Short mmCIF file of C-alpha atoms in Angstrom, two decimals:
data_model
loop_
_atom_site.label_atom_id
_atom_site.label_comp_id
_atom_site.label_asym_id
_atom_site.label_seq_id
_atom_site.Cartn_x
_atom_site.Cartn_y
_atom_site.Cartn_z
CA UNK A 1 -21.05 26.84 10.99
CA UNK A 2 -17.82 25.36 9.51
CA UNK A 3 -17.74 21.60 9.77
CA UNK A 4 -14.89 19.52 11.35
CA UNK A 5 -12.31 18.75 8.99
CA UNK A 6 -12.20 14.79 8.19
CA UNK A 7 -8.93 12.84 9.80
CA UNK A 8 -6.46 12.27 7.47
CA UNK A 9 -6.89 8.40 8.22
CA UNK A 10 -10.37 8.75 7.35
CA UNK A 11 -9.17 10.41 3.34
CA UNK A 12 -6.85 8.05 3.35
CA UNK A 13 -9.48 5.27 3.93
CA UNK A 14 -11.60 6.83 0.96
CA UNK A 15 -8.59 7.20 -1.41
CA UNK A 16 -7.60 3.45 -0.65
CA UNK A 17 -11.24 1.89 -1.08
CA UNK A 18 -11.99 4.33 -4.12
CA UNK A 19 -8.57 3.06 -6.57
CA UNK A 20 -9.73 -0.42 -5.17
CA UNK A 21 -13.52 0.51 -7.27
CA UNK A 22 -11.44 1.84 -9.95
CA UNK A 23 -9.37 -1.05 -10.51
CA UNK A 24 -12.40 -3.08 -10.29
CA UNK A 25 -14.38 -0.86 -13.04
CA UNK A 26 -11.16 -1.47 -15.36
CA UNK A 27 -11.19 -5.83 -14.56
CA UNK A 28 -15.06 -5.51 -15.63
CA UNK A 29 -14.94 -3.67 -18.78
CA UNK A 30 -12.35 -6.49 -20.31
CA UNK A 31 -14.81 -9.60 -19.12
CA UNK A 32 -17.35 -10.75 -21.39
CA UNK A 33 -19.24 -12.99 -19.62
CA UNK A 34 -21.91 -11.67 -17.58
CA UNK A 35 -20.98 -14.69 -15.37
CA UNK A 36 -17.87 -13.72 -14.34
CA UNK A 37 -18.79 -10.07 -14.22
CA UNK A 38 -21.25 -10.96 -11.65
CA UNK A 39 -18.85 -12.73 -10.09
CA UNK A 40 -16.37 -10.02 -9.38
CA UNK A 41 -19.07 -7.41 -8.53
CA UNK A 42 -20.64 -9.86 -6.06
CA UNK A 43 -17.31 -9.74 -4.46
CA UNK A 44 -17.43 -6.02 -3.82
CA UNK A 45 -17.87 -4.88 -0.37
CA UNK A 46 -20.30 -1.72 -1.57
CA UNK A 47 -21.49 -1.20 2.08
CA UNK A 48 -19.77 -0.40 5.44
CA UNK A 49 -16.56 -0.12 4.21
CA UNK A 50 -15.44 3.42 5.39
CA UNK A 51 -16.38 4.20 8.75
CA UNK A 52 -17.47 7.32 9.79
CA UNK A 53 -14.86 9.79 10.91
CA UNK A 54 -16.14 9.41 14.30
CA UNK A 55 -16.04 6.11 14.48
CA UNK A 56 -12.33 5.91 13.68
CA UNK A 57 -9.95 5.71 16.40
CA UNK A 58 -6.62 7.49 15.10
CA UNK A 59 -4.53 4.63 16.07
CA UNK A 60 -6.10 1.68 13.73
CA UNK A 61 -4.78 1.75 10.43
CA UNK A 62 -6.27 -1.75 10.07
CA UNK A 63 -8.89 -1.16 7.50
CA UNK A 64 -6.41 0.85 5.08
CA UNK A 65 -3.67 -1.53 4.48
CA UNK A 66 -6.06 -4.49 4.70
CA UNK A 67 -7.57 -2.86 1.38
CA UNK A 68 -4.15 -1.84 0.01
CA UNK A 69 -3.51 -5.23 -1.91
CA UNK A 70 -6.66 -4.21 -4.07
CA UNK A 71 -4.78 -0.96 -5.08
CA UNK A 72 -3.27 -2.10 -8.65
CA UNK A 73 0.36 0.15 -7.95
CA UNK A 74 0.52 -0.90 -4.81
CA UNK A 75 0.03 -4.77 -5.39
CA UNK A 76 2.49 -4.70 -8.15
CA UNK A 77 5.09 -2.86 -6.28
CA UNK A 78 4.91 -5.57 -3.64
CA UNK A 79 5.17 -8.41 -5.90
CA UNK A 80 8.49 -6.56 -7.94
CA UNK A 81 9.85 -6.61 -4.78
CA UNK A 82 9.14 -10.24 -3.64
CA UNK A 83 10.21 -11.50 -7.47
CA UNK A 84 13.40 -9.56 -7.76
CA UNK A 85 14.92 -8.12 -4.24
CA UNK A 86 13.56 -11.21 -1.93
CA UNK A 87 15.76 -12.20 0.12
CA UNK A 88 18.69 -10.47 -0.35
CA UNK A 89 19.50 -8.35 2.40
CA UNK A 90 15.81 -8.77 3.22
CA UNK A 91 15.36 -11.74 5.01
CA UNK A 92 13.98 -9.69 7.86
CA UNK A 93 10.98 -9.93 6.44
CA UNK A 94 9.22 -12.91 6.60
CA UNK A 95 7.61 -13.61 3.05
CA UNK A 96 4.66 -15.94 3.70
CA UNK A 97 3.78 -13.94 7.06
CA UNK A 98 4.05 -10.66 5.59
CA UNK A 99 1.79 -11.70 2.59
CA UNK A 100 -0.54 -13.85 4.95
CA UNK A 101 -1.81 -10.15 6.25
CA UNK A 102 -1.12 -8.69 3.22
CA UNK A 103 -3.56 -11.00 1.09
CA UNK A 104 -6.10 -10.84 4.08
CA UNK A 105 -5.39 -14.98 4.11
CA UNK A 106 -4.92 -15.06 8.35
CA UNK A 107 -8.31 -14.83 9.95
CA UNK A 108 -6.89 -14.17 13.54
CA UNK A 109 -3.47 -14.27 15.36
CA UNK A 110 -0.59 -11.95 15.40
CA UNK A 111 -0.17 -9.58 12.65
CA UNK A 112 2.98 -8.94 10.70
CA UNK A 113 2.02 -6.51 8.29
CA UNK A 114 0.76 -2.59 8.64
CA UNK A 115 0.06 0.39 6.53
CA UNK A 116 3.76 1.45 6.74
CA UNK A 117 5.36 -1.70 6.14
CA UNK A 118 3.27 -1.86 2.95
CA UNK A 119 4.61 0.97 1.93
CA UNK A 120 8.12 0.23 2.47
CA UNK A 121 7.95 -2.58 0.24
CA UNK A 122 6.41 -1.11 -2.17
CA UNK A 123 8.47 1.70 -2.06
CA UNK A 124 11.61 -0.76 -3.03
CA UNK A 125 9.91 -2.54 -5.11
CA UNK A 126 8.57 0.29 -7.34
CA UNK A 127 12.40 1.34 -7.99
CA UNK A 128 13.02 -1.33 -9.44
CA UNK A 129 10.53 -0.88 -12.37
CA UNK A 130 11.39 0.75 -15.42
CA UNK A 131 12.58 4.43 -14.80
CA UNK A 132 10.21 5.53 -17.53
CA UNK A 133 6.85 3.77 -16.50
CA UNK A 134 4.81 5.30 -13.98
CA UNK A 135 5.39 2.96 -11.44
CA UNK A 136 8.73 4.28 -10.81
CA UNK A 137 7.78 7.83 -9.92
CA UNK A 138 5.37 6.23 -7.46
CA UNK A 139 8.75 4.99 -5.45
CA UNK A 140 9.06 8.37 -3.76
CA UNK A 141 5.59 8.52 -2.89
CA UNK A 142 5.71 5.58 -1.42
CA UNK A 143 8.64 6.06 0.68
CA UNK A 144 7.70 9.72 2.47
CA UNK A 145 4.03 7.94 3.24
CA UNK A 146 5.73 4.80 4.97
CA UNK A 147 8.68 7.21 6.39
CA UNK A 148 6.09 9.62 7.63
CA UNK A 149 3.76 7.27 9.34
CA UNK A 150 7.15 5.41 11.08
CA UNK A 151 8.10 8.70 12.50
CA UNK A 152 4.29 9.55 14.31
CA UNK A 153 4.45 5.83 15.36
CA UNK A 154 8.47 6.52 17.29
CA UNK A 155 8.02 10.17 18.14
CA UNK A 156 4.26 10.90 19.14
CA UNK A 157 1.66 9.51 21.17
CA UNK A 158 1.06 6.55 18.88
CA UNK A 159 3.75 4.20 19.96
CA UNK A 160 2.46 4.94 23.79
CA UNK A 161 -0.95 3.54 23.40
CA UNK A 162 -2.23 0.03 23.63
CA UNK A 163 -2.00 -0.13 19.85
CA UNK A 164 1.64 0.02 19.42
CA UNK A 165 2.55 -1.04 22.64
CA UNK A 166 2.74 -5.16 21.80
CA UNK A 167 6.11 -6.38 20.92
CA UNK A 168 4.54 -7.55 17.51
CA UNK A 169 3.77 -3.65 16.38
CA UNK A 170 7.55 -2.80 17.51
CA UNK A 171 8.47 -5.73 15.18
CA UNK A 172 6.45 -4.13 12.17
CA UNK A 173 8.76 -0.70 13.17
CA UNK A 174 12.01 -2.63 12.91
CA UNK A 175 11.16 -3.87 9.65
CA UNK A 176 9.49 -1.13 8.26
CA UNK A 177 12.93 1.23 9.67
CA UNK A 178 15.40 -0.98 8.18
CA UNK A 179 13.33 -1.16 4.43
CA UNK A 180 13.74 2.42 4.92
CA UNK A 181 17.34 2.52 5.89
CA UNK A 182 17.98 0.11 2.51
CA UNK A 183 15.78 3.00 -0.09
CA UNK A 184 18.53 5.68 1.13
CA UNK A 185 21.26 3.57 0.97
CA UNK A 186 20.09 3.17 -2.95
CA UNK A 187 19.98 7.01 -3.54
CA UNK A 188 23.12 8.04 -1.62
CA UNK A 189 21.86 8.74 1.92
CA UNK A 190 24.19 7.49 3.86
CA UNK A 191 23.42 9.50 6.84
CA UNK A 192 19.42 8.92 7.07
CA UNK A 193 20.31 5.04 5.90
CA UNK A 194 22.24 4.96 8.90
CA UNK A 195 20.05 6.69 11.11
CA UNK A 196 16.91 4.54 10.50
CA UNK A 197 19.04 1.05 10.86
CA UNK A 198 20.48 2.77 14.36
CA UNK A 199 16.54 3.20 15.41
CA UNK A 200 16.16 -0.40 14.36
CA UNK A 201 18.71 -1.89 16.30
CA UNK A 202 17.74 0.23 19.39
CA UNK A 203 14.19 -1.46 19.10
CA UNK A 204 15.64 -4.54 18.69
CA UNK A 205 16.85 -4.16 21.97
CA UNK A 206 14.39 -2.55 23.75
CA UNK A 207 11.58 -5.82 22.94
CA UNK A 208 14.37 -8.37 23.74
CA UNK A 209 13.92 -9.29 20.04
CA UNK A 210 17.52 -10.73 20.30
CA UNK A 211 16.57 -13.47 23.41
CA UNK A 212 14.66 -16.77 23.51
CA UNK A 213 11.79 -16.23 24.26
CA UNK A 214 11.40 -19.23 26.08
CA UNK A 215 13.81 -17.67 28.51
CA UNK A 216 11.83 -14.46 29.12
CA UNK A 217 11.01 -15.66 32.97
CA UNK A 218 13.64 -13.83 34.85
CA UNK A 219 11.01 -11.40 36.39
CA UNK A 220 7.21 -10.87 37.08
CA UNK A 221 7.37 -7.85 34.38
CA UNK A 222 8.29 -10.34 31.43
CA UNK A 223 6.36 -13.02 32.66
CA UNK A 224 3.66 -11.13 32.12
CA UNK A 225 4.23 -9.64 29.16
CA UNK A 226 5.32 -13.20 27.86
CA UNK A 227 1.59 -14.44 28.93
CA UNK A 228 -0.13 -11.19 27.12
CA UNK A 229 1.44 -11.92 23.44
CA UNK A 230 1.25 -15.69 23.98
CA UNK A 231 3.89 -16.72 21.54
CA UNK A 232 2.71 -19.40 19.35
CA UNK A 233 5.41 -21.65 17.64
CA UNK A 234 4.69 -19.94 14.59
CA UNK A 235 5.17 -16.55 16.13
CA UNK A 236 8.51 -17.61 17.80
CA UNK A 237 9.48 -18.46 14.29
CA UNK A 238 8.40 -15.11 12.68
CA UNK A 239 10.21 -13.46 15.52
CA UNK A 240 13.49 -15.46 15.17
CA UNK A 241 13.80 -14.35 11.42
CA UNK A 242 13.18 -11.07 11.74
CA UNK A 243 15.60 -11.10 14.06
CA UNK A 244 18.63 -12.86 12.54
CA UNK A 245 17.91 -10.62 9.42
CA UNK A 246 18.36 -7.29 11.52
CA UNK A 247 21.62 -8.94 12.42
CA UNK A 248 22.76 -9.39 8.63
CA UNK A 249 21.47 -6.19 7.99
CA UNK A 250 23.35 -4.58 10.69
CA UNK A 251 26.51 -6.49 9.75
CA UNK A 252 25.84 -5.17 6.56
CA UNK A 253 25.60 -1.69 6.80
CA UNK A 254 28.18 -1.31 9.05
CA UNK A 255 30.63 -2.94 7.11
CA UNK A 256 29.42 -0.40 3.89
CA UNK A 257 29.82 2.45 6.23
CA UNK A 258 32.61 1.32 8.16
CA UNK A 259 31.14 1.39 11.35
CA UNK A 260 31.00 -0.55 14.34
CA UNK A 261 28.30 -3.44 14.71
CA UNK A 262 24.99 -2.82 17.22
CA UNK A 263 24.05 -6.45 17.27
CA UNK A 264 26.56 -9.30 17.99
CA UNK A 265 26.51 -12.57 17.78
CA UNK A 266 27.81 -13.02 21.96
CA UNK A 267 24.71 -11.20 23.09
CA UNK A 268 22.15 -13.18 20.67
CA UNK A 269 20.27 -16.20 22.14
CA UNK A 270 17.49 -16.77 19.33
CA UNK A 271 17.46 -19.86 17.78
CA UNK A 272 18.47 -20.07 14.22
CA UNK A 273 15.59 -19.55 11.72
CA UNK A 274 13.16 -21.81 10.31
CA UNK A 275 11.17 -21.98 7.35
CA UNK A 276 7.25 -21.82 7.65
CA UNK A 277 4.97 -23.58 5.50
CA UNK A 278 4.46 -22.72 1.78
CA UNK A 279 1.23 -21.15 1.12
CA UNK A 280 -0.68 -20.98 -1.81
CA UNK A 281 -1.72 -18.26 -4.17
CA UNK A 282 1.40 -16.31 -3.99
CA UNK A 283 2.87 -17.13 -6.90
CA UNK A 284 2.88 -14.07 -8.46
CA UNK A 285 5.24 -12.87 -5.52
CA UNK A 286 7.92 -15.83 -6.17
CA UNK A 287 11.05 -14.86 -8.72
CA UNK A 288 10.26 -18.33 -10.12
CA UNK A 289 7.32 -20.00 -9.00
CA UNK A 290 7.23 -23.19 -11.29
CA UNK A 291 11.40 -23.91 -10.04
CA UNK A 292 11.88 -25.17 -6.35
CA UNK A 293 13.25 -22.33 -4.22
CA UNK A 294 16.00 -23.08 -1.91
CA UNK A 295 14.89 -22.48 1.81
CA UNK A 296 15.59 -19.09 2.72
CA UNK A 297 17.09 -20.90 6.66
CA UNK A 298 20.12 -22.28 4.45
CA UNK A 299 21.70 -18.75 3.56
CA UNK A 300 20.90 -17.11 6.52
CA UNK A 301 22.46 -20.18 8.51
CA UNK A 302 25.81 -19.68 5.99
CA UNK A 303 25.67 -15.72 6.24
CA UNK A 304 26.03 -15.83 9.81
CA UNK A 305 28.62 -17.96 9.51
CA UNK A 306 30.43 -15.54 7.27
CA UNK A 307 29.59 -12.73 9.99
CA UNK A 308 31.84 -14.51 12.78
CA UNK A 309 34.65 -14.84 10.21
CA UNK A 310 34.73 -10.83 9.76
CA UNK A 311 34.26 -10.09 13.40
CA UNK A 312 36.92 -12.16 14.40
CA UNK A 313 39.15 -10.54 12.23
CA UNK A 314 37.89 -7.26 11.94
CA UNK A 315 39.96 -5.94 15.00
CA UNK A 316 42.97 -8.10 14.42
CA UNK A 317 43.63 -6.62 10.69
CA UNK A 318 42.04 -2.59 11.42
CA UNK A 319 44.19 -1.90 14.89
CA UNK A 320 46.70 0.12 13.92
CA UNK A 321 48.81 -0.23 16.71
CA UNK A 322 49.71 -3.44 15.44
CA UNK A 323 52.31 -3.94 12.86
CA UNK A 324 51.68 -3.67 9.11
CA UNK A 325 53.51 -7.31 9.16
CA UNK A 326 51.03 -8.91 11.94
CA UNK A 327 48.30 -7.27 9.87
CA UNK A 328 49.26 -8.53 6.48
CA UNK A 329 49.04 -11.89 8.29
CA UNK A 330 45.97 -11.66 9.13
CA UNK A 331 44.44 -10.78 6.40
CA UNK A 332 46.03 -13.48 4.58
CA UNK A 333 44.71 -15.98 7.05
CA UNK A 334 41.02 -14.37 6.62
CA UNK A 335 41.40 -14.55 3.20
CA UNK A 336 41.94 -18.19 3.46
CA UNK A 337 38.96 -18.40 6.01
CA UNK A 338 36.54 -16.98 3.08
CA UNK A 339 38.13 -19.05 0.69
CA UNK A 340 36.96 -22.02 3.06
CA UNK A 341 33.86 -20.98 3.86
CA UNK A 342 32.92 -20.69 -0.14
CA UNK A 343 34.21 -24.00 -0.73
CA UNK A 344 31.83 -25.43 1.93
CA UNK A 345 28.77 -23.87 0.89
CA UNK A 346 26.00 -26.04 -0.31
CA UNK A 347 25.27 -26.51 -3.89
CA UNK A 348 21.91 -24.95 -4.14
CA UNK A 349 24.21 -21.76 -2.83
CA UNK A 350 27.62 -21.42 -4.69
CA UNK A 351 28.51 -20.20 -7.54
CA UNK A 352 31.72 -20.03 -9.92
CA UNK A 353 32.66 -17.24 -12.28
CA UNK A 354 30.66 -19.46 -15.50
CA UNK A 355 27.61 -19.91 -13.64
CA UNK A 356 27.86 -16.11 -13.14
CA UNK A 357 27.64 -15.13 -16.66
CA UNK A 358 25.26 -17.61 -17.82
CA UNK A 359 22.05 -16.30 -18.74
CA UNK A 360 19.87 -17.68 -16.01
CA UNK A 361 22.58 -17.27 -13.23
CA UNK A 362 20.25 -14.61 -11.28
CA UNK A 363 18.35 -16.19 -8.34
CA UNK A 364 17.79 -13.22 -5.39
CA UNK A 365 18.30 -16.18 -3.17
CA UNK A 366 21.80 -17.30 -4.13
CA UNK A 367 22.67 -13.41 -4.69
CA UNK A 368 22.45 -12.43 -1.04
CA UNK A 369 25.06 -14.53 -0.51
CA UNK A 370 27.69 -13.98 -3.09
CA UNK A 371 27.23 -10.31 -2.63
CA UNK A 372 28.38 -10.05 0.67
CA UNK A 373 30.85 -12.20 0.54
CA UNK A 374 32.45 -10.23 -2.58
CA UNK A 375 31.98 -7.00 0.13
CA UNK A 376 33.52 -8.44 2.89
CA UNK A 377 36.60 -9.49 -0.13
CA UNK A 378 36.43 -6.02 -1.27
CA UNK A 379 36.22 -4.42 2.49
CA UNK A 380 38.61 -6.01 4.06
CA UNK A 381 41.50 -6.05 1.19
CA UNK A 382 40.95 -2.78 -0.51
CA UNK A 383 42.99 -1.17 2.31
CA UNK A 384 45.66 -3.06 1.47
CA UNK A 385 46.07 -3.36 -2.31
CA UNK A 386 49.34 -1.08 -2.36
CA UNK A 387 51.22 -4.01 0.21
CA UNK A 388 49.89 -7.12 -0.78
CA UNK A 389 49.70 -8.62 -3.84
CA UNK A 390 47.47 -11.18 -2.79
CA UNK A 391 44.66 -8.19 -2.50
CA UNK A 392 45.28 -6.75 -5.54
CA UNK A 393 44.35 -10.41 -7.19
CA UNK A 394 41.22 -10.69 -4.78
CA UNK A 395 39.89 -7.61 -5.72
CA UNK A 396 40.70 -7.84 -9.34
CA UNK A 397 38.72 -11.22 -9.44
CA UNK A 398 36.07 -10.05 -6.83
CA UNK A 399 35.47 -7.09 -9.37
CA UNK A 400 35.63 -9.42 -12.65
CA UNK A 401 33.17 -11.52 -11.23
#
């Protein structure tokens, strides 16, 4: 009699917990002291670690990407992406929460971090590792797992069970969707990139991700699920970054793709962001560990700043039933606006054209913020540059810089 084939989460389980033994082998054969060999095998869980398939339930992913930080590829994926893409147009993720879970560090509480999510991550982060190392061929891999295991979660049964049905799991879909969205906007496509950030948004919406949730007592129904999650201050603070970095996201992509905006700034009541705690041992996640980083609240405070000046002026300069004249205006008075709004930015966050070419100029922090502001230069005057001569000097500097 044939026997039942095993559950792919179940070979996935073995895979995960087998490279984790492997990695372990390789870390024993360079110590030579029995001490600290003894050490490191002592902390090997040997016993109990795979269930049996039966004992599985298809939903809970928990034990694989609790184990996936003792993968070697994986691990150093993760922390490429923390040193060298973090924050950027990532501040949706929450660093020290994500790597809290991650680093199995948070004994109980709301979790921010899942098989998928892992994956993401580490699917950005391994692109950015030398395109003839191994690690970089492992980007692809990476990406179909997480974008496979996103889609089951959306389109099957998953996202209907208790599981996936907490606001917290949806919040691990957003992120996961828009790390996604960002991998095909890096190889060219446009049309998935803008697909996964459109399932994002739409998520967004559909947990109220983008109202206080100290306001979510209008009815019995959110009452209740208000007392079920039982936001903690800390989780209120997770919540209200990933939120605000959907929103620069958004902004973002739609002003690549030319497209109009899902989340505005009229129908968002979150708080602004706030910094958690520094934790320790994550150094090796930090582009500079030994310099003090600035706080990630400052440029997403400053970014959405810079996203009211574009959507104010986004209609008044793109209408065409407006005159060229009116236009022109316009744009010369958002110009000014940016100009402004540059000036006024703290010192930890600008920037001139010197500090740009000096040697240790790159800091993913202060990056996420001159980048878009060169797009929204280059956006909003590159229609322009056969009219105005003050956008053909913009975008000349924009594109010196």
């Amino acid at each position: 009699m044939r026997k039942e084939k095993a559950s792919l989460h179940y070979r996935r389980q073995l895979e995960n917990h087998i490279a984790y033994l492997e990695s372990t082998l390789n870390n024993l054969k360079n110590l030579s002291e029995n001490d600290k060999r003894q050490e490191v095998l002592d902390a090997v869980p040997f016993t109990n670690f795979v269930e049996p398939p039966s004992a599985i339930s298809p939903t809970d992913s928990s034990t694989v990407w609790s184990m996936l930080h003792f993968v070697p590829d994986v691990r150093e994926s993760v922390s490429l992406f923390f040193k060298w893409l973090y924050p950027n147009q990532y501040v949706f993720i929450y660093r020290e929460a994500f790597l809290m879970d991650f680093l199995n560090k948070k004994k109980n509480g709301t979790c921010y971090c899942s098989e998928e999510l892992v994956y993401s991550v580490a699917a950005l982060g391994a692109s950015v590792s030398d395109k003839s190392g191994p690690l970089y061929a492992r980007s692809n891999h990476y990406y179909n797992t997480a974008k496979r295991i996103v889609l089951r979660k959306l389109f099957q049964e998953e996202l209907n069970s208790n599981n996936y049905s907490a606001s917290s799991s949806k919040l691990i879909l957003i992120q996961s969707l828009l790390c996604l969205s960002f991998y095909n906007i890096k190889h060219g496509n446009n049309e998935l990139a803008w697909y996964f950030s459109g399932l994002a948004c739409r998520i967004v919406h559909q947990i109220g991700l983008h109202l206080n949730s100290n306001s979510w007592s209008y009815n019995k129904e959110e009452q209740d699920q208000r007392a079920i999650e039982n936001l903690s201050q800390y989780d209120s603070e997770v919540r209200s970054r990933v939120y605000w970095g959907c929103y620069l996201a958004d902004h973002l992509i739609s002003q690549l793709f030319g497209r109009v905006t899902t989340l505005t700034l009229s129908n968002s009541t979150v708080p602004e962001t706030d910094d958690l705690p520094d934790i320790s041992g994550i150094e090796d996640f930090m582009h500079n560990p030994e310099k003090e980083p600035v706080l990630v609240k400052s440029p997403v405070k400053n970014l959405i700043i810079l996203s009211r000046i574009t959507a104010v002026f986004v209609n008044r300069i793109f209408i065409k039933s407006v005159t060229l004249k009116k236009r022109l205006d316009n744009l010369s008075i958002f110009n000014s606006e940016m100009k402004s709004w540059k000036l006024a930015l703290p010192q930890e966050l600008s920037w001139t054209k010197d500090t740009i070419i000096s040697q240790d100029f790159y800091d993913p922090t202060v990056c996420c913020v001159s980048y878009q502001y060169y797009m929204a230069i280059l956006s909003y005057n590159k229609p322009f540059v056969s009219e105005s001569g003050e956008s053909r000097k913009l975008i000349e500097l924009a594109i010196e810089e």
